[in-house]
Amino acid sequence: MRDDHDHQREVATQIARRAGAIAECELHGELVDNDSAEEAYKLGNSLFDTEFRGVFASRRQMTDIIKEVIDDTGWECGACDRNFSD
Ligand SMILES: [Zn+2]
């Protein structure tokens, strides 16, 4: 199950990035939360039966894991943060 979950998190990360819910810092490439989780849920749901078929056990599980991935992403790039506080 652990491996499944890792794969699901990878896919959820892709969904969130494609939807723009998480985005890379332009300077450092670090992922930051873009405050649009709803867009990621929508994208995931629209592709649940096609592109992501078989990856998640249910739509509910998919949105839970997308949320988990976004929650794990900080609001600010750590590298930018360090530069500003120096
Ligand atoms: Zn940065």
mmCIF file of C-alpha atoms and ligand atoms in Angstrom:
data_model
loop_
_atom_site.group_PDB
_atom_site.id
_atom_site.type_symbol
_atom_site.label_atom_id
_atom_site.label_comp_id
_atom_site.label_asym_id
_atom_site.label_seq_id
_atom_site.Cartn_x
_atom_site.Cartn_y
_atom_site.Cartn_z
ATOM 1 C CA MET A 1 0.000 0.000 0.000
ATOM 2 C CA ARG A 2 2.848 2.350 0.802
ATOM 3 C CA ASP A 3 4.120 2.280 -2.793
ATOM 4 C CA ASP A 4 0.638 2.903 -4.125
ATOM 5 C CA HIS A 5 0.355 5.934 -1.958
ATOM 6 C CA ASP A 6 3.688 7.295 -3.168
ATOM 7 C CA HIS A 7 2.560 6.891 -6.757
ATOM 8 C CA GLN A 8 -0.783 8.504 -5.979
ATOM 9 C CA ARG A 9 1.003 11.456 -4.420
ATOM 10 C CA GLU A 10 3.142 11.829 -7.544
ATOM 11 C CA VAL A 11 0.062 11.852 -9.727
ATOM 12 C CA ALA A 12 -1.739 14.236 -7.368
ATOM 13 C CA THR A 13 1.267 16.562 -7.573
ATOM 14 C CA GLN A 14 1.075 16.501 -11.372
ATOM 15 C CA ILE A 15 -2.628 17.313 -11.236
ATOM 16 C CA ALA A 16 -2.051 20.192 -8.830
ATOM 17 C CA ARG A 17 0.748 21.601 -10.982
ATOM 18 C CA ARG A 18 -1.220 21.344 -14.206
ATOM 19 C CA ALA A 19 -4.181 23.030 -12.544
ATOM 20 C CA GLY A 20 -1.922 25.782 -11.205
ATOM 21 C CA ALA A 21 -2.797 24.954 -7.593
ATOM 22 C CA ILE A 22 0.897 24.683 -6.866
ATOM 23 C CA ALA A 23 3.473 26.527 -8.913
ATOM 24 C CA GLU A 24 7.244 26.735 -9.098
ATOM 25 C CA CYS A 25 9.042 29.772 -7.762
ATOM 26 C CA GLU A 26 10.404 31.546 -10.856
ATOM 27 C CA LEU A 27 13.781 32.013 -9.232
ATOM 28 C CA HIS A 28 14.350 28.705 -7.463
ATOM 29 C CA GLY A 29 11.938 26.156 -8.871
ATOM 30 C CA GLU A 30 10.636 25.388 -5.412
ATOM 31 C CA LEU A 31 6.939 24.485 -5.333
ATOM 32 C CA VAL A 32 4.627 26.922 -3.587
ATOM 33 C CA ASP A 33 0.909 26.824 -2.807
ATOM 34 C CA ASN A 34 -1.032 28.975 -5.245
ATOM 35 C CA ASP A 35 -4.328 28.933 -3.316
ATOM 36 C CA SER A 36 -6.404 27.257 -6.038
ATOM 37 C CA ALA A 37 -7.014 23.741 -4.742
ATOM 38 C CA GLU A 38 -10.515 23.796 -6.282
ATOM 39 C CA GLU A 39 -8.972 23.963 -9.745
ATOM 40 C CA ALA A 40 -6.925 20.861 -9.000
ATOM 41 C CA TYR A 41 -10.003 18.965 -7.744
ATOM 42 C CA LYS A 42 -11.861 19.956 -10.926
ATOM 43 C CA LEU A 43 -9.036 18.865 -13.193
ATOM 44 C CA GLY A 44 -8.642 15.598 -11.303
ATOM 45 C CA ASN A 45 -12.348 14.857 -11.492
ATOM 46 C CA SER A 46 -12.517 15.624 -15.198
ATOM 47 C CA LEU A 47 -9.704 13.145 -15.907
ATOM 48 C CA PHE A 48 -10.549 10.573 -13.237
ATOM 49 C CA ASP A 49 -12.050 8.061 -15.678
ATOM 50 C CA THR A 50 -9.589 8.654 -18.475
ATOM 51 C CA GLU A 51 -6.030 9.744 -17.904
ATOM 52 C CA PHE A 52 -5.950 8.808 -14.205
ATOM 53 C CA ARG A 53 -8.047 5.683 -14.473
ATOM 54 C CA GLY A 54 -6.948 3.033 -11.963
ATOM 55 C CA VAL A 55 -4.613 5.353 -10.059
ATOM 56 C CA PHE A 56 -7.055 6.201 -7.254
ATOM 57 C CA ALA A 57 -9.620 3.947 -5.594
ATOM 58 C CA SER A 58 -12.258 6.682 -5.621
ATOM 59 C CA ARG A 59 -12.772 10.348 -6.454
ATOM 60 C CA ARG A 60 -12.904 11.017 -2.738
ATOM 61 C CA GLN A 61 -9.498 9.404 -2.259
ATOM 62 C CA MET A 62 -8.122 11.425 -5.155
ATOM 63 C CA THR A 63 -9.269 14.756 -3.726
ATOM 64 C CA ASP A 64 -7.973 13.731 -0.286
ATOM 65 C CA ILE A 65 -4.520 13.057 -1.712
ATOM 66 C CA ILE A 66 -4.516 16.237 -3.820
ATOM 67 C CA LYS A 67 -5.367 18.139 -0.633
ATOM 68 C CA GLU A 68 -2.600 16.322 1.228
ATOM 69 C CA VAL A 69 -0.040 17.275 -1.444
ATOM 70 C CA ILE A 70 -1.156 20.918 -1.460
ATOM 71 C CA ASP A 71 -1.165 21.048 2.351
ATOM 72 C CA ASP A 72 2.426 19.800 2.325
ATOM 73 C CA THR A 73 3.431 22.661 0.028
ATOM 74 C CA GLY A 74 4.456 25.907 1.682
ATOM 75 C CA TRP A 75 2.959 29.309 0.942
ATOM 76 C CA GLU A 76 6.337 30.780 0.177
ATOM 77 C CA CYS A 77 9.491 29.539 -1.463
ATOM 78 C CA GLY A 78 11.977 28.718 1.307
ATOM 79 C CA ALA A 79 14.889 30.111 -0.723
ATOM 80 C CA CYS A 80 13.104 33.447 -1.349
ATOM 81 C CA ASP A 81 12.241 33.601 2.305
ATOM 82 C CA ARG A 82 15.886 33.166 3.285
ATOM 83 C CA ASN A 83 16.988 35.871 0.837
ATOM 84 C CA PHE A 84 14.504 38.359 2.215
ATOM 85 C CA SER A 85 15.376 37.722 5.835
ATOM 86 C CA ASP A 86 19.131 38.123 5.306
HETATM 87 ZN ZN ZN B 1 12.214 31.359 -4.634
#
